[in-house]
Structures are given as structure tokens and as C-alpha cells.
CSV table of C-alpha atoms in Angstrom, one decimal:
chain,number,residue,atom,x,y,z
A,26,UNK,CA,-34.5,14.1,18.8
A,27,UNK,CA,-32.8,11.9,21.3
A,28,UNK,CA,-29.7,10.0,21.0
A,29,UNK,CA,-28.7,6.6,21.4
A,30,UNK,CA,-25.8,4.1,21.0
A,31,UNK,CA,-26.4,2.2,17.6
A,32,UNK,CA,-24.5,-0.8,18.7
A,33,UNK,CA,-26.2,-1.6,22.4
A,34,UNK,CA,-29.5,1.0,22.1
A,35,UNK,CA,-28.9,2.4,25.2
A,36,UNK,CA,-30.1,6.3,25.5
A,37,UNK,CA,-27.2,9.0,25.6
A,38,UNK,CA,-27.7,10.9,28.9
A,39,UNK,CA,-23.9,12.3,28.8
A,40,UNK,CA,-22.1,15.9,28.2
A,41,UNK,CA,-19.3,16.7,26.8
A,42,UNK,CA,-17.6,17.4,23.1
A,43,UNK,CA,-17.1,13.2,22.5
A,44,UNK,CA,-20.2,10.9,21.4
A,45,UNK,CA,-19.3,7.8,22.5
A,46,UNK,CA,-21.2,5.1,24.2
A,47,UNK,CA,-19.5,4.6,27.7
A,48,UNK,CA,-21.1,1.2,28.6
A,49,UNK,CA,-19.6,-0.4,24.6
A,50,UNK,CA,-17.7,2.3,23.1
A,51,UNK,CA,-20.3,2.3,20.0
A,52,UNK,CA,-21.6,5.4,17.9
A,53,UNK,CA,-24.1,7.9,19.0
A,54,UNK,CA,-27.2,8.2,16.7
A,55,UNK,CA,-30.6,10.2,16.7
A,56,UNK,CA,-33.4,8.8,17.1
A,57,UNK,CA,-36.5,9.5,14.3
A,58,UNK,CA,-39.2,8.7,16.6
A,59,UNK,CA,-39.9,5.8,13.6
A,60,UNK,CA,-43.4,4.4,15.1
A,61,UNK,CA,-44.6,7.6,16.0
A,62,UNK,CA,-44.6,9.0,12.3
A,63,UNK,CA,-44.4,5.5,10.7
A,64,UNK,CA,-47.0,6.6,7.7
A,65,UNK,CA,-45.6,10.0,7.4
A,66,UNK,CA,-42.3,8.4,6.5
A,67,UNK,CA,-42.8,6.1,4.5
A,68,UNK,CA,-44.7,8.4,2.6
A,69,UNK,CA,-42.1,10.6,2.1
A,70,UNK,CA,-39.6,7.5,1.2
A,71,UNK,CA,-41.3,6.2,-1.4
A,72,UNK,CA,-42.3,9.6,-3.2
A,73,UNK,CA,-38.5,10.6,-2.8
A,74,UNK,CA,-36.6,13.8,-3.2
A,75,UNK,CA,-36.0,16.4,-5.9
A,76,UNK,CA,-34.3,18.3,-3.5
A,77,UNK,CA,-31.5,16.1,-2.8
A,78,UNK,CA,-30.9,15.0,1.0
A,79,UNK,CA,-33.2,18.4,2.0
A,80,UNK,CA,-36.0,16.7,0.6
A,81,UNK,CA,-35.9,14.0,3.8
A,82,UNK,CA,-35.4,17.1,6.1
A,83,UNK,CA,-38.1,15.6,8.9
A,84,UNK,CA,-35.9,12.6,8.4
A,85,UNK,CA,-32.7,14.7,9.6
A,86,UNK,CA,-32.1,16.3,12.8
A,87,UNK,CA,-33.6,19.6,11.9
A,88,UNK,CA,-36.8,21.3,12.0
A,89,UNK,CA,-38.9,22.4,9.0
A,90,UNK,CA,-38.3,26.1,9.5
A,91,UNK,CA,-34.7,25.8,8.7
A,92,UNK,CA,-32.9,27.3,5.8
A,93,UNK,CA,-30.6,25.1,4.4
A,94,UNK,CA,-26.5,25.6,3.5
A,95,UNK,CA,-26.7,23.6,0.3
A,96,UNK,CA,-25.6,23.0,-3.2
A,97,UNK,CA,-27.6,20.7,-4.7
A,98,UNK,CA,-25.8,17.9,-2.5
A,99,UNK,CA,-27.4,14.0,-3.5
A,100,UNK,CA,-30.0,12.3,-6.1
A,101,UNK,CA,-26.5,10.6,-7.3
A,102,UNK,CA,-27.2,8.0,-10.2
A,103,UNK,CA,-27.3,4.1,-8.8
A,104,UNK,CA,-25.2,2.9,-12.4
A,105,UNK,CA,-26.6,-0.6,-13.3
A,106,UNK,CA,-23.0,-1.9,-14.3
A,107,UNK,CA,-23.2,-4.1,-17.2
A,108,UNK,CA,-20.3,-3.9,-18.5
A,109,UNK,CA,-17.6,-4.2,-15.8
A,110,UNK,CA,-20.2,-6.8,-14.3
A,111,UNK,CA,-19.0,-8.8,-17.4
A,112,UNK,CA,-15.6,-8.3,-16.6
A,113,UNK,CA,-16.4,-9.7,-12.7
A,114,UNK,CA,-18.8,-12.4,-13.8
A,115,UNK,CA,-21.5,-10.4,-12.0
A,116,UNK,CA,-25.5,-10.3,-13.6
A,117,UNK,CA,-26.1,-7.0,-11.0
A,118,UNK,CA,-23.5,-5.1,-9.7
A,119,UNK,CA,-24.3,-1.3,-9.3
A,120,UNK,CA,-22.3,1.4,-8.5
A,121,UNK,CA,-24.1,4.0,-6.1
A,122,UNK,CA,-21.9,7.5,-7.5
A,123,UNK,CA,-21.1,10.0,-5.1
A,124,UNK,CA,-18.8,11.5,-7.3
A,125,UNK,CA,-21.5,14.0,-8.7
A,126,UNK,CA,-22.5,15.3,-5.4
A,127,UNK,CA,-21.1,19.2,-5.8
A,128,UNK,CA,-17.3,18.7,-4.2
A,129,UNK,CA,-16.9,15.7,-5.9
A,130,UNK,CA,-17.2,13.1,-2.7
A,131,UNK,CA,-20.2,12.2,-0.5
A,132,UNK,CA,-19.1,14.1,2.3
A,133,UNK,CA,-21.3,16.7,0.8
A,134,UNK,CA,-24.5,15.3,2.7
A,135,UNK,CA,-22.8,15.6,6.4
A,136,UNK,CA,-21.0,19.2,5.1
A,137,UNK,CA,-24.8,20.5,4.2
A,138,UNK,CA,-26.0,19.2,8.0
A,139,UNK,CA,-22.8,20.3,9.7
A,140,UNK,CA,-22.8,24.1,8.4
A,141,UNK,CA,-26.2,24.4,8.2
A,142,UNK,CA,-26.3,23.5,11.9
A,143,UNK,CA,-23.1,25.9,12.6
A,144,UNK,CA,-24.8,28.6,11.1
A,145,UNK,CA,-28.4,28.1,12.8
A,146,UNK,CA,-26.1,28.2,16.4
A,147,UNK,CA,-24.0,31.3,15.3
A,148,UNK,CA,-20.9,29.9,15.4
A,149,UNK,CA,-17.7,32.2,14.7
A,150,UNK,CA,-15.5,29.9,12.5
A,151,UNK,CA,-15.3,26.6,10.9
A,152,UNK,CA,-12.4,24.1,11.4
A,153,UNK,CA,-11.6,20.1,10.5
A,154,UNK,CA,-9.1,17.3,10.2
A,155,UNK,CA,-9.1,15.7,7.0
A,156,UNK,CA,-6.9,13.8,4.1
A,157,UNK,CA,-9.0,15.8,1.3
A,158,UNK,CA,-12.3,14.6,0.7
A,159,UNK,CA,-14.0,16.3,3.8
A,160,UNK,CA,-11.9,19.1,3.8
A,161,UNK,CA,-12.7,20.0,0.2
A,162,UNK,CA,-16.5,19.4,0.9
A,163,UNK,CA,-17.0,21.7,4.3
A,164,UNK,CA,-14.6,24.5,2.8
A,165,UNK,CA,-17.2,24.6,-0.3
A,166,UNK,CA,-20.1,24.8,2.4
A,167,UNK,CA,-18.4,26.8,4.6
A,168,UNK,CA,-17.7,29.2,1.2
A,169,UNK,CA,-21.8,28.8,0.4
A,170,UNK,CA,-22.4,29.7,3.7
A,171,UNK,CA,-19.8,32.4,4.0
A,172,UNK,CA,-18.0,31.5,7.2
A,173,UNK,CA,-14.1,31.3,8.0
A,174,UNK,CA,-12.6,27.9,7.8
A,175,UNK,CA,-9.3,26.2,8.8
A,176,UNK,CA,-8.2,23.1,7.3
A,177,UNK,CA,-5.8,20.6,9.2
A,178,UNK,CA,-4.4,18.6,6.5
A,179,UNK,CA,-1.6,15.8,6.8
A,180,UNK,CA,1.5,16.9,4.8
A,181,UNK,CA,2.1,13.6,3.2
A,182,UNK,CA,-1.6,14.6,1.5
A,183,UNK,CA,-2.1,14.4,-1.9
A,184,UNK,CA,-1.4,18.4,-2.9
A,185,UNK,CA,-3.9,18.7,-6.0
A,186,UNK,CA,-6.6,18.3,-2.7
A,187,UNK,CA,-5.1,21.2,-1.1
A,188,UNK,CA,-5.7,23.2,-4.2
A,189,UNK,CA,-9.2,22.5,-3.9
A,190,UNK,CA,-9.8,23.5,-0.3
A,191,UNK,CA,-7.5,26.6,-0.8
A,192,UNK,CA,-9.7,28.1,-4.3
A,193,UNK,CA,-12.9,27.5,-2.4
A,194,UNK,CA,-11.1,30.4,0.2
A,195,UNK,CA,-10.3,27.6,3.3
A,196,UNK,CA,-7.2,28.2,5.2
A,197,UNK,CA,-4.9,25.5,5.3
A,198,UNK,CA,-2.8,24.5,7.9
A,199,UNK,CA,-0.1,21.8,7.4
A,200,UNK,CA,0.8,18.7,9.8
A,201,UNK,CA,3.4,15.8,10.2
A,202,UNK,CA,1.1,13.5,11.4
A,203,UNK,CA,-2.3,11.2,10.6
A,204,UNK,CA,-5.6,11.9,9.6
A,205,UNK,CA,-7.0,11.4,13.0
A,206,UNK,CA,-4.1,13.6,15.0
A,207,UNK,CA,-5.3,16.4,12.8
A,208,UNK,CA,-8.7,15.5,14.1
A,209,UNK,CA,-7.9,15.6,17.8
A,210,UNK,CA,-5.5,18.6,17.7
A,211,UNK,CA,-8.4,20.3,15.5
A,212,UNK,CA,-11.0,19.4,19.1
A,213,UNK,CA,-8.1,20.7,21.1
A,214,UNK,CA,-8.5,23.7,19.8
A,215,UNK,CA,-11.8,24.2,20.2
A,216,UNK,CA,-11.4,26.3,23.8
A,217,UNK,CA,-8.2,28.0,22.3
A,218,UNK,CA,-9.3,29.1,19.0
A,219,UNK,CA,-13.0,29.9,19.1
A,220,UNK,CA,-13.7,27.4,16.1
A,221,UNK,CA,-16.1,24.8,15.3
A,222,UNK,CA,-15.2,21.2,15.4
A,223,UNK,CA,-16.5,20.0,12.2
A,224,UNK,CA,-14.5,17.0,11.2
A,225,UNK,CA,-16.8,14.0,9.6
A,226,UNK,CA,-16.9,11.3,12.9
A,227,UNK,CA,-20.2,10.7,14.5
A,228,UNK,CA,-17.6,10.9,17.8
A,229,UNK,CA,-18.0,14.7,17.0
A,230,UNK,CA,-21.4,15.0,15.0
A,231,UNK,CA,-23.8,12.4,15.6
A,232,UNK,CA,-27.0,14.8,14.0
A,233,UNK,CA,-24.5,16.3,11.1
A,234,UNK,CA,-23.6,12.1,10.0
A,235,UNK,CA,-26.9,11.8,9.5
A,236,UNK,CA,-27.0,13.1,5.7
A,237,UNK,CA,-25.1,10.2,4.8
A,238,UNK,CA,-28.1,8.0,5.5
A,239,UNK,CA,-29.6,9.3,2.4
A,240,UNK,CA,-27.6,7.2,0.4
A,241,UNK,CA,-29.3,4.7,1.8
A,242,UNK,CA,-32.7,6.0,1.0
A,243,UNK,CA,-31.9,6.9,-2.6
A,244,UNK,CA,-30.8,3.3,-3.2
A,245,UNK,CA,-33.6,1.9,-1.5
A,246,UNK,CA,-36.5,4.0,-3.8
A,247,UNK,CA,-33.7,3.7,-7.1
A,248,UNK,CA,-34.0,-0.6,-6.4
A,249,UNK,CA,-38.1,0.4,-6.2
A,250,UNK,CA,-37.6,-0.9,-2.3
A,251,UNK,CA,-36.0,-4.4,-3.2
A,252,UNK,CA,-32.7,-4.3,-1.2
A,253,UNK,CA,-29.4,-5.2,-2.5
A,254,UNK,CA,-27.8,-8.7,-1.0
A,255,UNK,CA,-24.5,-6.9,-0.5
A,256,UNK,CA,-23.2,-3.6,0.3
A,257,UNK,CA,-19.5,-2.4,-0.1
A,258,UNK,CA,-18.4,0.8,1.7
A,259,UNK,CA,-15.0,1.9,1.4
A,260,UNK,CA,-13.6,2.3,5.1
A,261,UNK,CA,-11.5,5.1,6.7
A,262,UNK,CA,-13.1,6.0,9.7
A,263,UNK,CA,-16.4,4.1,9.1
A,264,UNK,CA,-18.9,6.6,9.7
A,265,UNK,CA,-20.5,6.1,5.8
A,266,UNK,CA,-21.3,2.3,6.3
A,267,UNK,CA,-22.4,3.2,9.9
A,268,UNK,CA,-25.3,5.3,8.4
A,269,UNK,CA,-26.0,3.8,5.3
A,270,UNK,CA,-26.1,0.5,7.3
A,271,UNK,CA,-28.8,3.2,9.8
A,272,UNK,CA,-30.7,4.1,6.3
A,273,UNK,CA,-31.3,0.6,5.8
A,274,UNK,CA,-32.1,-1.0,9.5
A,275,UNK,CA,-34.9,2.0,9.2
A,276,UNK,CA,-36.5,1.3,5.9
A,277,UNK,CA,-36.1,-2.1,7.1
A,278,UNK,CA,-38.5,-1.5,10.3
A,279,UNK,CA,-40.8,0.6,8.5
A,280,UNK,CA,-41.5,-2.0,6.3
A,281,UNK,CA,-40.1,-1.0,3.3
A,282,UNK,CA,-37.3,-3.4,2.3
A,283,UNK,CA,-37.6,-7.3,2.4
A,284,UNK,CA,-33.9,-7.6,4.2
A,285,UNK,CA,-31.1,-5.3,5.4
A,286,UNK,CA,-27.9,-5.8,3.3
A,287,UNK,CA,-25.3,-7.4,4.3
A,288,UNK,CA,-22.0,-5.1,4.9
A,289,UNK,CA,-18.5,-5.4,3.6
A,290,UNK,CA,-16.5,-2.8,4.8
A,291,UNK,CA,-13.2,-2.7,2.6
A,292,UNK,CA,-10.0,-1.1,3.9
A,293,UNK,CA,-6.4,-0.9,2.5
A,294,UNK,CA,-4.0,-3.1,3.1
A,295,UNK,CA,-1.5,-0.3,4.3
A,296,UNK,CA,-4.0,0.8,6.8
A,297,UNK,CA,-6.4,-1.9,8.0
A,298,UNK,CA,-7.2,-1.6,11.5
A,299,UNK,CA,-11.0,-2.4,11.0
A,300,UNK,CA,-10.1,-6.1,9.1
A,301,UNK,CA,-7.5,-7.3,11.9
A,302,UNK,CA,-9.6,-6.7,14.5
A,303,UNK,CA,-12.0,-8.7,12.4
A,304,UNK,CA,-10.0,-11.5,11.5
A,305,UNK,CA,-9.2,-11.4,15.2
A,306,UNK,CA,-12.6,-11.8,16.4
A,307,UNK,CA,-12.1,-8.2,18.6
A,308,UNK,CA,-15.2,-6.1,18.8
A,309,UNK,CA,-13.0,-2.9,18.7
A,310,UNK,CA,-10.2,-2.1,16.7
A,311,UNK,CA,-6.3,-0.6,18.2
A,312,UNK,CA,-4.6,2.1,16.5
A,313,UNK,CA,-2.5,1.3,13.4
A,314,UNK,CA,0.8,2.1,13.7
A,315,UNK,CA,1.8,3.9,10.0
A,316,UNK,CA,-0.5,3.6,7.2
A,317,UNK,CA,0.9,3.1,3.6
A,318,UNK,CA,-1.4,3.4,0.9
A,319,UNK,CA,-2.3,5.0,-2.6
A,320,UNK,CA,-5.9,5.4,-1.0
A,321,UNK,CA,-5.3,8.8,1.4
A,322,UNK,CA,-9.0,8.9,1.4
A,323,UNK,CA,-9.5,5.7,3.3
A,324,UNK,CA,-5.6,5.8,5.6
A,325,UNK,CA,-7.0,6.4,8.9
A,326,UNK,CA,-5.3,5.0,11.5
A,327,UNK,CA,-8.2,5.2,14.3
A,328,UNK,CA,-11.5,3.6,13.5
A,329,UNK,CA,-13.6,6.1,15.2
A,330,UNK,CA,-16.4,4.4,14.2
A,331,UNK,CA,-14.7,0.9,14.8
A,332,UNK,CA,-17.0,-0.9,17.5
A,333,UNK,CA,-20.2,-0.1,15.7
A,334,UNK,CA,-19.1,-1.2,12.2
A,335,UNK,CA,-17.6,-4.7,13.8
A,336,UNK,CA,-21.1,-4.7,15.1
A,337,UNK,CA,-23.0,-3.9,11.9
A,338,UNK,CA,-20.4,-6.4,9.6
A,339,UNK,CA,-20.9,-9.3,11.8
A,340,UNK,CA,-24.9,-9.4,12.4
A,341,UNK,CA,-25.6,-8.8,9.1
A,342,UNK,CA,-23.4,-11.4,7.7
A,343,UNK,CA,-21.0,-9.2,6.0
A,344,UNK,CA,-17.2,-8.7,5.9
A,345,UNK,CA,-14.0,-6.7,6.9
A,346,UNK,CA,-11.3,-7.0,3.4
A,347,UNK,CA,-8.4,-5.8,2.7
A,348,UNK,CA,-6.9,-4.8,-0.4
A,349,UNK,CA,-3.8,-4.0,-1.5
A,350,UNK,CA,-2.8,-0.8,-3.6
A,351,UNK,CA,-2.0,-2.7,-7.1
A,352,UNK,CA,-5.6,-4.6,-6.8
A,353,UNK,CA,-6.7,-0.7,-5.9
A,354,UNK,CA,-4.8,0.5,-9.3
A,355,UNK,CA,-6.8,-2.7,-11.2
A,356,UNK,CA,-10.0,-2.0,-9.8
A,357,UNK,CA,-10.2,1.8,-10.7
A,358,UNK,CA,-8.6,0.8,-14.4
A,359,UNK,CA,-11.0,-1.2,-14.2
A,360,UNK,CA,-14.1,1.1,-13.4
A,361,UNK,CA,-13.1,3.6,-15.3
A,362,UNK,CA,-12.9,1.4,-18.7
A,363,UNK,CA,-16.0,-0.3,-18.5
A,364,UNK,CA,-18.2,2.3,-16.9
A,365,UNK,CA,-16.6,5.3,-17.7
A,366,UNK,CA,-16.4,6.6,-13.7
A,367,UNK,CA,-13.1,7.5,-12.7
A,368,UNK,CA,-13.1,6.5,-8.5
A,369,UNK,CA,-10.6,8.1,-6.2
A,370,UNK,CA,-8.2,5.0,-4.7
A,371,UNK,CA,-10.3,5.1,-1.8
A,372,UNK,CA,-13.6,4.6,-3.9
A,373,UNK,CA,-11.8,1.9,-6.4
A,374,UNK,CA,-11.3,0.0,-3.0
A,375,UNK,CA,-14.6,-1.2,-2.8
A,376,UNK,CA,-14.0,-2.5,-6.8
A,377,UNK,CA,-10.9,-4.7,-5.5
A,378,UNK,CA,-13.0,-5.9,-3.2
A,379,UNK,CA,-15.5,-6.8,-5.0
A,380,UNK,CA,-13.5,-8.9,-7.3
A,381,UNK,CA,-11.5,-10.7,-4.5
A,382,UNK,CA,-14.6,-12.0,-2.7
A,383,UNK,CA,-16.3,-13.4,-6.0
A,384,UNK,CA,-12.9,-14.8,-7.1
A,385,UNK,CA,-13.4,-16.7,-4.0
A,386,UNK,CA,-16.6,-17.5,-4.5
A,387,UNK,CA,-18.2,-15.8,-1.6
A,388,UNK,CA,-19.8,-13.6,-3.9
A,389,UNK,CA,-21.9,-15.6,-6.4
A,390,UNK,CA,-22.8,-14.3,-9.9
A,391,UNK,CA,-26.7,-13.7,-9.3
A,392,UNK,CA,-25.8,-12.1,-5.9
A,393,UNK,CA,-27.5,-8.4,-6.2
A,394,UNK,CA,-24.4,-5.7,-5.3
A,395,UNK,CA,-24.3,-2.0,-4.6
A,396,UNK,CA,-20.9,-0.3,-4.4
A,397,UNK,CA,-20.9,3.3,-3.0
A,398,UNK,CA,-17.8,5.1,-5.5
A,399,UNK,CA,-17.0,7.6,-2.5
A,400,UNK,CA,-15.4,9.8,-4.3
A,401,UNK,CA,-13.9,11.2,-7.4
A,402,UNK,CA,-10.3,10.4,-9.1
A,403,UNK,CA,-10.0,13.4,-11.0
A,404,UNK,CA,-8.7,15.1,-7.9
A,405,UNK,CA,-5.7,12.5,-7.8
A,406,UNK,CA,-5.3,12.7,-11.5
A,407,UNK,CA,-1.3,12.6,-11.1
A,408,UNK,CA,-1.1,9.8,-8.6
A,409,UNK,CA,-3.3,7.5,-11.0
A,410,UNK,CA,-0.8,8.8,-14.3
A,411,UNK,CA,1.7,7.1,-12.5
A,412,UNK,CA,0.2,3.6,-13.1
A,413,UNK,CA,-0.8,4.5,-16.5
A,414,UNK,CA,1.2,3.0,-19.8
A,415,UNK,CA,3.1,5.3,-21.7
A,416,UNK,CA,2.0,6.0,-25.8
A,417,UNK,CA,3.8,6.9,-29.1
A,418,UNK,CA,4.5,10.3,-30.1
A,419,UNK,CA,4.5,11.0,-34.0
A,420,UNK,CA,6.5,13.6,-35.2
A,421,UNK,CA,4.8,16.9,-37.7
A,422,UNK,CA,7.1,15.6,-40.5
A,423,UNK,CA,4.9,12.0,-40.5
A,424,UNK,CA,1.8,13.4,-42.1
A,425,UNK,CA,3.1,13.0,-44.8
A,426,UNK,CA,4.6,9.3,-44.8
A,427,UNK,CA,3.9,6.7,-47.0
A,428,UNK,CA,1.4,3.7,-46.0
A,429,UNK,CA,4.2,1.3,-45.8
A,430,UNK,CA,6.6,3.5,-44.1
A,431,UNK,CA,8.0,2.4,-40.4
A,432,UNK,CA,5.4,4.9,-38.4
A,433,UNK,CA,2.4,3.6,-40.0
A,434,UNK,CA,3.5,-0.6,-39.3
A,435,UNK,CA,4.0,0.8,-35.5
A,436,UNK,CA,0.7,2.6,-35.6
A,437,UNK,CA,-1.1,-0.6,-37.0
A,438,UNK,CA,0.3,-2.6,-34.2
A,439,UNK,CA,-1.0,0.1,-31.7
A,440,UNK,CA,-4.1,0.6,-33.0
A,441,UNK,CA,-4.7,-3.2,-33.4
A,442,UNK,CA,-7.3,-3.4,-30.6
């Protein structure tokens, strides 16, 4: 497969350890060869996969003969959600729910590409940046596909994602710094330590970012090939709405979808670089200086993926939003009540976002919306108790308390729902 930049289209002739587009500064992708097997693939589209992302192997940067690293990775449910629809005034908002894929997030589909590729090129040892999510996910591949790995994880992390990473047999090394210094000190020390660079940015794995384009498949063949109007990606780094957005533009030219979405790429507040260059009409975005944020997930202060996701917001109509950590806290209460899917911050993001834009009334109520719940909360279990409300504790001696006594007038009032 060749590559190309997704945001100009010219062809990638360079060398080097960095993917990046030196005439725009956009992503590197692969090129499918689309025309050339145009029947072929939309053959294989519209029958779908029971094999999760595997099953679109010819559609992925690998050839047939290769064994897969996997774990039953994708074929998450697209949730029609009814009842927090209600809440949003919404007649068909759906959440796409990564948090079933087999570490909990959908950095599953690039961890399946990346160590499957590591181990098809021998590689000695793994080794990543990463808040959690990713770090979680490749340290369970890297487990599956029994090679050494080294986390790089920023102190300020949330610790029950540690845990994680360390039970699936990762070795963790700690950092006072971001998300994306761990990233570029884990590249550094790619000559010095032997290991494999295999943090989630197309700047590092254009073919390995490719799973995550069949999110976009699944939703496509789940909608029977009838595209949502909107899309909401939670943004950290922006590599996932970068290839969804790619799953799309190719169904889209292959004749299979009526329209491509259009994109809103939702950030926190605390850590926004991708909405101020936005609002600021900039087609890249600056390093942000300290992010601050419940959503750890989403707190990277370089875009990677920043020119191409300007690119993709903008000519498809979409938006850059930011949200700040108590409409986060609403919109995973939120979720979780009325659909019974408990998001990580990042994930519950996309929620917030969702209700601020049909508040305003750019959203409106027939509009047909797909939000991709990145990952799963019950990793940050104790961060979310903190926003919960506290509950009455009856005493043993109580069971046996009259129905007028003082307990059961306070329980009545509790209960009275």
C-alpha cells in the first residue's frame, strides 16, 4: 500500500520515524487502492464482519496470510438512545460503544494492527506514551502476543489505570510531564533502548491507525448504509476522528453512503488546543500550555493529528467544542442513568457536547447523531464517586422499628422518587 497525506493528497516519498506531510503538516494515510477493488469491497462492507476489525483485513494494511494478535477487538453495539434522547430533545441520537472492545477503550483496533505488525517484523520489545487508555490496550496485546512492554505514563494519571497496565504484566515507568512528552521521550528512545515505538498517533503509525476506521464501517452497515448527519469524537490527539472521518470519505466514494457526516470534534475546556485554533480560524493548532481536566483521556497538549482534523471539521461542516469538566460530570450522569453505559470523562465529553450544541440550536431534534463512547468509566470509578451524592445509612437495630418511627418518615422521603 502507498501512503499519502489525507489533508492535501499528495504521495509520501519520505524516510524517517515521523509521518508528517512536509508540504501541510497533515496525517499520513494508506492508500486501499479503492477503484481497483471497488466490487471486492463493497462486497465485503455490506456482508460485514464476525470477526471484528479482522474480518476487513484486505481493508487494513496487511496481507491475507497474516496471523492476527487479537482478542476479539470490535462488532461494538451502535445503542439507539431513546431514553437520554428524551432527556436532550433528540428523536436519534446513538451511541457507537467502544467500551466493550476487550480493554475496555477503542484503542483496541490500532493495539491489534500495531502488535500484530511488531510481531510479523520481529521486534524485541514494546513501548508507548499514554494517559491510560492506550497503554492499558497495547500492554493487553502485547500480553496476547507475549512480548515485553514499557509504559510511559504521566504521574498526575489516574492510578486505578496503572493497575490495569501493571496486571496485564506491562512495565511502568513514571513521568512529570504531559501525555505527549512521554510520547516523544518514548521515540527518543527508540536508538537507545531497542524498543518499539507504539504510541497511538498516525505521526508514528499511519498503517497501525487504520483499525480505528472500522468504527466507521460498523456504523455504516449497523445504519444499513444511511449515514448519520453528525458525528461526535472525543478529541485528545485526534487520530480517532481522523480515521473514522477516513472510514466514511471511503464508503462515501465507493458508493455506499448518501453523504459523509459532518464532524464535531469535542475537547475539554482545560486542554483545548484543537477548538482555539478553530475559533481562530488557524489551520494548525500551538501547544497548550497546562492542561486541567477530569478527562485524562482526552488532556493532550499537542494535537498530533491537529492540521488534518481542522481540515476534516471545516469541509464537512462540522465543529471544534469545548466543554468544561462539570458539563463532563452531567453528561456521563447523564449517560449512565438513561442508557445504563458508564463513559470515561473523556467519552462523556462528546455527551456535553452534544447537549450544548442542541441547546443552541445548532443541533436540531430530527438531526440523525452518532457519538463514539471512547472509553469505559469503570476504570475511573473513584474520580466519578467524587461527584456522586452521598446516601443514608440505617443502623442493624432499625429492622425492627415501627412504621411511624423517625427512620422510616426519612426513608419515605428518600425513596419518594
Amino acid at each position: 500500500m502507498s501512503l499519502y497525506c489525507m489533508t492535501c493528497n499528495t504521495p509520501w516519498e519520505g524516510e524517517g520515524d515521523e509521518y508528517i506531510c512536509p508540504r501541510c503538516g497533515g496525517s499520513i494515510a494508506s492508500d486501499n487502492c479503492l477503484e481497483k477493488h471497488r466490487e471486492e469491497f463493497r462486497r465485503l462492507l455490506r456482508a460485514g464482519s464476525r470477526e471484528g476489525i479482522w474480518g476487513y483485513q484486505k481493508l487494513l494494511p496487511y496481507e491475507p496470510h497474516i496471523r492476527p494478535v487479537s482478542l476479539g477487538e470490535g462488532n461494538t453495539p451502535l445503542l439507539k438512545a431513546e431514553g437520554l434522547g428524551k432527556r436532550l430533545d433528540m428523536k436519534h441520537l446513538y451511541l457507537k460503544n467502544e467500551t466493550l472492545n476487550p480493554s475496555g477503550s477503542y484503542k483496541d483496533r490500532f493495539s491489534t494492527v500495531a502488535v500484530t505488525m511488531a510481531k510479523e517484523k520481529g521486534v524485541a520489545s514494546l513501548a508507548l506514551g499514554s494517559a491510560g487508555n492506550a497503554a492499558g490496550s497495547v500492554a493487553a496485546y502485547a500480553a496476547k502476543g507475549e512480548l515485553p512492554c514499557f509504559v510511559l505514563l504521566p504521574t498526575a494519571a489516574v492510578r486505578e489505570r496503572a493497575w490495569q497496565i501493571q496486571t496485564y504484566g506491562a512495565r511502568m515507568i513514571g513521568m512529570e510531564c504531559s501525555i505527549a512528552e512521554c510520547i516523544h521521550f518514548v521515540q527518543k528512545g527508540v536508538p537507545v533502548l531497542g524498543w518499539e515505538n507504539v504510541s497511538t498517533t498516525m505521526k508514528y503509525h499511519p498503517w497501525a491507525s487504520q483499525g480505528y476506521k472500522t468504527i466507521a464501517y460498523e456504523i455504516g452497515r449497523q445504519m444499513e448504509f444511511g449515514a448519520p448527519d453528525w458525528v461526535f469524537c472525543p478529541v485528545g490527539g485526534a487520530s480517532l476522528l481522523g480515521k473514522v472521518y477516513q472510514g466514511f470519505e471511503e464508503m462515501f466514494r465507493l458508493g455506499m453512503i448518501p453523504h459523509i457526516p459532518r464532524f464535531a470534534g469535542i475537547q475539554a475546556a482545560g486542554c483545548a488546543p484543537l477548538v482555539k485554533a478553530y475559533r481562530e480560524n488557524r489551520r494548525s493548532t500551538e501547544l497548550w500550555k497546562e492542561a486541567s481536566t477530569i478527562a485524562f483521556a482526552i488532556a493532550d497538549t499537542e494535537t498530533f493529528e491537529g492540521v488534518t482534523a481542522l481540515d476534516i471539521i471545516r469541509k464537512t461542516g462540522g465543529l471544534a467544542v469545548a466543554v468544561t469538566d462539570e458539563e463532563i460530570l452531567e453528561g456521563l450522569k447523564l449517560m449512565a442513568s438513561s442508557e445504563a453505559v458508564i463513559g470515561e470523562p473523556a467519552s462523556a465529553s462528546v455527551i456535553a457536547g452534544v447537549q450544548k450544541l442542541r441547546r443552541k440550536g445548532v443541533i436540531e431534534k430530527g438531526d440523525s447523531v452518532v457519538c463514539i463512547i471512547s472509553g469505559s468509566g469503570l476504570k475511573d470509578l473513584p474520580l466519578i464517586a467524587k461527584s456522586l451524592p452521598g446516601y443514608p445509612v440505617i443502623s442493624g437495630e432499625t429492622l425492627n422499628c415501627g412504621e411511624d418511627s423517625a427512620v422510616m418518615a426519612e426513608l419515605r422521603q428518600y425513596c419518594c422518587v
